Coordinates of C-alpha atoms in Angstrom, one line a residue:
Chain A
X5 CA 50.4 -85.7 -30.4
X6 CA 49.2 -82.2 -29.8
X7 CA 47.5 -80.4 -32.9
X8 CA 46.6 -76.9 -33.3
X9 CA 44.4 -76.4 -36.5
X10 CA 43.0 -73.1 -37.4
X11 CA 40.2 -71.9 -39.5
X12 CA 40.8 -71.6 -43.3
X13 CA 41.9 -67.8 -44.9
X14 CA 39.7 -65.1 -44.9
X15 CA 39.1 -61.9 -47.0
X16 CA 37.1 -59.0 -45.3
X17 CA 36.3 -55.7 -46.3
X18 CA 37.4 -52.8 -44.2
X19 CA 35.6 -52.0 -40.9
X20 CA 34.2 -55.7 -40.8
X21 CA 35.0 -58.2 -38.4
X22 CA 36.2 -61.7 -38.4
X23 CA 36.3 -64.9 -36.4
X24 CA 39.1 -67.2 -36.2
X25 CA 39.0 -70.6 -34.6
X26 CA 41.9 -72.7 -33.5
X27 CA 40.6 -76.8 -32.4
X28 CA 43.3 -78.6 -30.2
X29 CA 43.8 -82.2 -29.8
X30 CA 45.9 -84.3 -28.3
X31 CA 46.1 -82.4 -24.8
X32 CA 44.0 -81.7 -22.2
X33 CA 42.9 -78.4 -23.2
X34 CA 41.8 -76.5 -20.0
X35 CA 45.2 -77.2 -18.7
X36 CA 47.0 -74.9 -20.6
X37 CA 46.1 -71.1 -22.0
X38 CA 45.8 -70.1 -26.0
X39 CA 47.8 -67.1 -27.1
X40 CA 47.3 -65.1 -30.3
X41 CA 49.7 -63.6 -32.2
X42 CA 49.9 -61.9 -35.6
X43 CA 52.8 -61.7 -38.3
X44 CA 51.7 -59.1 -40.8
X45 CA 54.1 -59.3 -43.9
X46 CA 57.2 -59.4 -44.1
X47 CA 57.6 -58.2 -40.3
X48 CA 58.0 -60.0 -36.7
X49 CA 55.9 -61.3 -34.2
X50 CA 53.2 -59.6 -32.6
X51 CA 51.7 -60.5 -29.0
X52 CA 47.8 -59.6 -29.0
X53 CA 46.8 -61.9 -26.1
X54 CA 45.8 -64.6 -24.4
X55 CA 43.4 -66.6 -22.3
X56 CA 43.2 -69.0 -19.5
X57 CA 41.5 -72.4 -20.8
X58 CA 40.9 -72.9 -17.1
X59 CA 39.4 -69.9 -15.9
X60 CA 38.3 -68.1 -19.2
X61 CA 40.4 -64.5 -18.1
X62 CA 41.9 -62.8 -21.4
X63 CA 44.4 -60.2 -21.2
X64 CA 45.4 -58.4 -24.3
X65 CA 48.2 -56.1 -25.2
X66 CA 46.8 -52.5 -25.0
X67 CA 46.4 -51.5 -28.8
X68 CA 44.0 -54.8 -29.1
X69 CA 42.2 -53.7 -26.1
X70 CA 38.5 -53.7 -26.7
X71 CA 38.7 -54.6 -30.7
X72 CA 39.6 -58.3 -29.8
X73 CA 37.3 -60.8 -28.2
X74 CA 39.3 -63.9 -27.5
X75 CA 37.3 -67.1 -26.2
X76 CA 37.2 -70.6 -25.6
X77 CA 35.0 -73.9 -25.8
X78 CA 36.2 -76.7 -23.2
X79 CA 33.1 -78.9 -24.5
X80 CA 34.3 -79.2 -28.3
X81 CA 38.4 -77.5 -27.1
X82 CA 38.0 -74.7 -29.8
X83 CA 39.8 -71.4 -29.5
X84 CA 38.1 -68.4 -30.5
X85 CA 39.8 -65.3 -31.7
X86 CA 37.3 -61.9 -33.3
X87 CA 38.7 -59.0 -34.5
X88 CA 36.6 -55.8 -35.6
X89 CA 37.0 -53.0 -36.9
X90 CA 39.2 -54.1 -39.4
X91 CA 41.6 -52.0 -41.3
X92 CA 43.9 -52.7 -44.1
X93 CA 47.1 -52.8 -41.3
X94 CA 45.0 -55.8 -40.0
X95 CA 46.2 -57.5 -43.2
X96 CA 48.1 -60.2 -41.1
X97 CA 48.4 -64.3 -41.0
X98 CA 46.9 -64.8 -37.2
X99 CA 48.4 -68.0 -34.8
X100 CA 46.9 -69.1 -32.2
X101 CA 49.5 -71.2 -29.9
X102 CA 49.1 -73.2 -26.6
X103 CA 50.8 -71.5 -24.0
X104 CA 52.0 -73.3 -20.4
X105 CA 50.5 -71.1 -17.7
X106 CA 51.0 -71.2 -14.2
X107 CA 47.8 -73.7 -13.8
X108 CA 50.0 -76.2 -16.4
X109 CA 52.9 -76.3 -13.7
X110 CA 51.2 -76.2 -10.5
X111 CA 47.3 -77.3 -10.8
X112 CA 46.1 -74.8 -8.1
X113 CA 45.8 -70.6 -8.8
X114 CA 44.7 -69.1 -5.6
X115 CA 46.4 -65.7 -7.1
X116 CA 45.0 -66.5 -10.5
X117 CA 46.6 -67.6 -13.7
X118 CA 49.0 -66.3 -15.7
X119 CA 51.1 -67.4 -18.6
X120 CA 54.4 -68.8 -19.2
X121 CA 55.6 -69.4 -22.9
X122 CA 54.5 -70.6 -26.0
X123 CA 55.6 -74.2 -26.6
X124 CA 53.0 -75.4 -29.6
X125 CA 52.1 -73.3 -32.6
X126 CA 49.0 -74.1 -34.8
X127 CA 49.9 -73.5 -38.8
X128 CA 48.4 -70.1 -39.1
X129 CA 45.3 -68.1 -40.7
X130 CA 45.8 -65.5 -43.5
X131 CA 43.7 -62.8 -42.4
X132 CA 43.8 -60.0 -45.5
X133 CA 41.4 -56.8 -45.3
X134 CA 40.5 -55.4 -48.7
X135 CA 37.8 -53.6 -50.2
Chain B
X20 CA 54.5 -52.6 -21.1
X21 CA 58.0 -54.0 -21.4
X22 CA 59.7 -53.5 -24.1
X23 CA 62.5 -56.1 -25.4
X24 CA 65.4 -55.5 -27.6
X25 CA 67.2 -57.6 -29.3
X26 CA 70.4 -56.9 -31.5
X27 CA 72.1 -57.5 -33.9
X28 CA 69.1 -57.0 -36.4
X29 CA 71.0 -59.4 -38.8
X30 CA 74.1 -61.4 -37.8
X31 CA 75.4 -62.7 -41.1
X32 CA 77.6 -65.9 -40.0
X33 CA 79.6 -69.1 -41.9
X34 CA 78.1 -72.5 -41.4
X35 CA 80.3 -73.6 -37.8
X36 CA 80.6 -70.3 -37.0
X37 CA 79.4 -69.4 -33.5
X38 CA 76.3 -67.2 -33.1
X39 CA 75.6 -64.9 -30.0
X40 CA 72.0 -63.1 -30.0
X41 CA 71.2 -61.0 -27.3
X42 CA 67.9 -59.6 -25.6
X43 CA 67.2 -57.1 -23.4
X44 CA 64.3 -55.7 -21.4
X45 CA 63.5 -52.3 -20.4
X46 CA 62.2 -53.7 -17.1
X47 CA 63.5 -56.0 -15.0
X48 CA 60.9 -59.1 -14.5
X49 CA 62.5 -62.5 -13.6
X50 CA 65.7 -63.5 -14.9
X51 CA 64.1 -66.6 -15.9
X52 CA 61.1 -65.5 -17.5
X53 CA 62.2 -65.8 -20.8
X54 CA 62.0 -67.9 -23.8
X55 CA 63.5 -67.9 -27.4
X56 CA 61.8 -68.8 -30.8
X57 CA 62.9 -69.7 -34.1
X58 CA 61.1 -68.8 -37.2
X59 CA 61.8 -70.2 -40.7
X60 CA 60.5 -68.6 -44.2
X61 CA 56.6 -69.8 -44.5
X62 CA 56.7 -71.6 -41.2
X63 CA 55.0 -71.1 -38.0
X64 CA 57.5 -70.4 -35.0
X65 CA 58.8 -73.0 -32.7
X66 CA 59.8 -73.0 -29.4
X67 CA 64.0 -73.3 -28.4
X68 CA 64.5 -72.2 -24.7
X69 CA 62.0 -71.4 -21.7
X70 CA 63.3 -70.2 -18.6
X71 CA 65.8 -68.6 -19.9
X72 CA 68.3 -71.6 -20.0
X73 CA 65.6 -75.0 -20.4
X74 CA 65.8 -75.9 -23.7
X75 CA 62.6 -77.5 -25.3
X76 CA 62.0 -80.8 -26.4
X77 CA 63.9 -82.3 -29.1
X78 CA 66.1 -78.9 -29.6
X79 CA 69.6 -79.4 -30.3
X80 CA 72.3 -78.6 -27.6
X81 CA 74.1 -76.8 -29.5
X82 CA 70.8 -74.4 -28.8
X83 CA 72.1 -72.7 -25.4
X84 CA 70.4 -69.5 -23.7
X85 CA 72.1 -67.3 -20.4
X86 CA 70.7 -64.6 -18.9
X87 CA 72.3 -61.5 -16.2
X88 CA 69.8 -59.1 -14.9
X89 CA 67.7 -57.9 -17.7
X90 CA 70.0 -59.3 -20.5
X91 CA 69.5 -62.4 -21.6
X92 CA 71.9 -64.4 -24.6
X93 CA 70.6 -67.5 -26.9
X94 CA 74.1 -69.1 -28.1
X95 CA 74.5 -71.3 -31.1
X96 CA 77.9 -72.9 -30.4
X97 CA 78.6 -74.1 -34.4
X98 CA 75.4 -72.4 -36.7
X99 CA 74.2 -75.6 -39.1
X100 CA 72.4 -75.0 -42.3
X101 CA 69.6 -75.6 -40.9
X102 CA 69.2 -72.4 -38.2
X103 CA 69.9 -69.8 -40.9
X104 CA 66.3 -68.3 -39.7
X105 CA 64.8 -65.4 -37.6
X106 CA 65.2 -66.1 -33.5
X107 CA 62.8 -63.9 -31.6
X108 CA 62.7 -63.6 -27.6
X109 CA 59.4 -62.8 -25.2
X110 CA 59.3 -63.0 -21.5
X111 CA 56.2 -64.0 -19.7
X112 CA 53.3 -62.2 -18.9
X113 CA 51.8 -59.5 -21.1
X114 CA 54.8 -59.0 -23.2
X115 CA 55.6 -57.8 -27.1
X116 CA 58.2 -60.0 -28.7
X117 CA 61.6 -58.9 -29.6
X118 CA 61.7 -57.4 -33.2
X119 CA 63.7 -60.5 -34.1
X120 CA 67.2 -61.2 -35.5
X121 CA 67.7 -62.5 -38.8
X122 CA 70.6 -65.3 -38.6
X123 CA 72.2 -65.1 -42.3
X124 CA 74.2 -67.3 -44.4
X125 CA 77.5 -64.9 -44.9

């Protein structure tokens, strides 16, 4: 069945960075992208990107651009996600989620990949900033 | 970026009641590139509709979603105890989620 398990919680002072991993199992991994998304408390959903397990592109919504580094490894099918710069609004539990892309449904992306929806979640990393 | 709306903010509703939670993008993308998501206290999200109207593995069909243009509709024809939870909507593509609306036991 397919498994999305994260990294344990972290607590980071401000201006630090973190790394938070995400191993799947139970799929073929490069066949579908990983998308990140944050849930600070007590508030909704927010998209902060995602990447292409096939061809290794990230796009990122625009107020994550350049502070998150998202990556994967299709020898050990680990997802990467690092955030710097930390601040105390970074205070958040992070997901990582595999996402159906257009290489999922149709196996050949002459005009690149691009993604779909979310249909598996992993159980989520408590990210808190702090001094 | 697009931005999606989705209203009411909280729909308080009886157990067999029906529920009607709509979407709406500022920009018009595909009518089907859409998908709902439930969230429960303490739980990670899970995935409902795709599509627009495909609903995902295992989910109930009582779980319905309709779109027209840029507004798009998940229906729950008779709310159970058990969907009393936050539904949130995202269309493909670099995209924000909805802000959510909270489905209430009234």
């Amino acid at each position: 069945q397919v498994q999305l398990l994260q990294s344990g919680p972290v607590v980071e002072k401000p201006g630090a960075s973190v790394k938070v991993s995400c191993k799947a199992s139970g799929y073929t991994f490069n066949r579908y992208g990983i998308t990140w998304v944050r849930q600070a408390p007590g508030q909704g959903l927010e998209w902060m990107g995602w990447i292409s397990s096939y061809s290794g592109k990230a796009e990122f919504a625009e107020k994550f651009q350049g502070r998150v580094t998202l990556t994967t490894d299709t020898s050990t099918n680990i997802a990467y996600m690092e955030l710097r710069s930390l601040g105390s609004d970074d205070t958040a539990v992070y997901y990582c989620a595999r996402t159906v892309t257009r290489y999922t449904l149709f196996g050949a992306v002459p005009s690149g990949d691009f993604n779909y929806y979310i249909d598996a979640w992993a159980q989520g990393t408590l990210v808190t900033v702090s001094s | 970026e697009n931005v999606l709306t989705q209203s009411p903010g909280t729909l308080s509703l009886s157990p067999g009641e029906r529920a009607s939670l709509s979407c709406r993008a500022s920009q018009s993308v595909s009518n089907t590139y859409l998908a709902w998501y439930q969230q429960k206290p303490g739980q990670a999200p899970r995935l409902l509709i795709y599509g627009a109207s495909t609903r995902a593995t295992g989910i109930p069909d009582r779980f319905s979603g309709s779109a027209s243009g840029t507004d798009f509709t998940l229906t729950i024809t008779r709310v159970e105890p058990e969907d009393f939870a936050v539904y949130y909507c995202q269309q493909y593509g670099i995209s924000p989620f909805g802000p959510g609306t909270r489905l209430e036991i009234k």
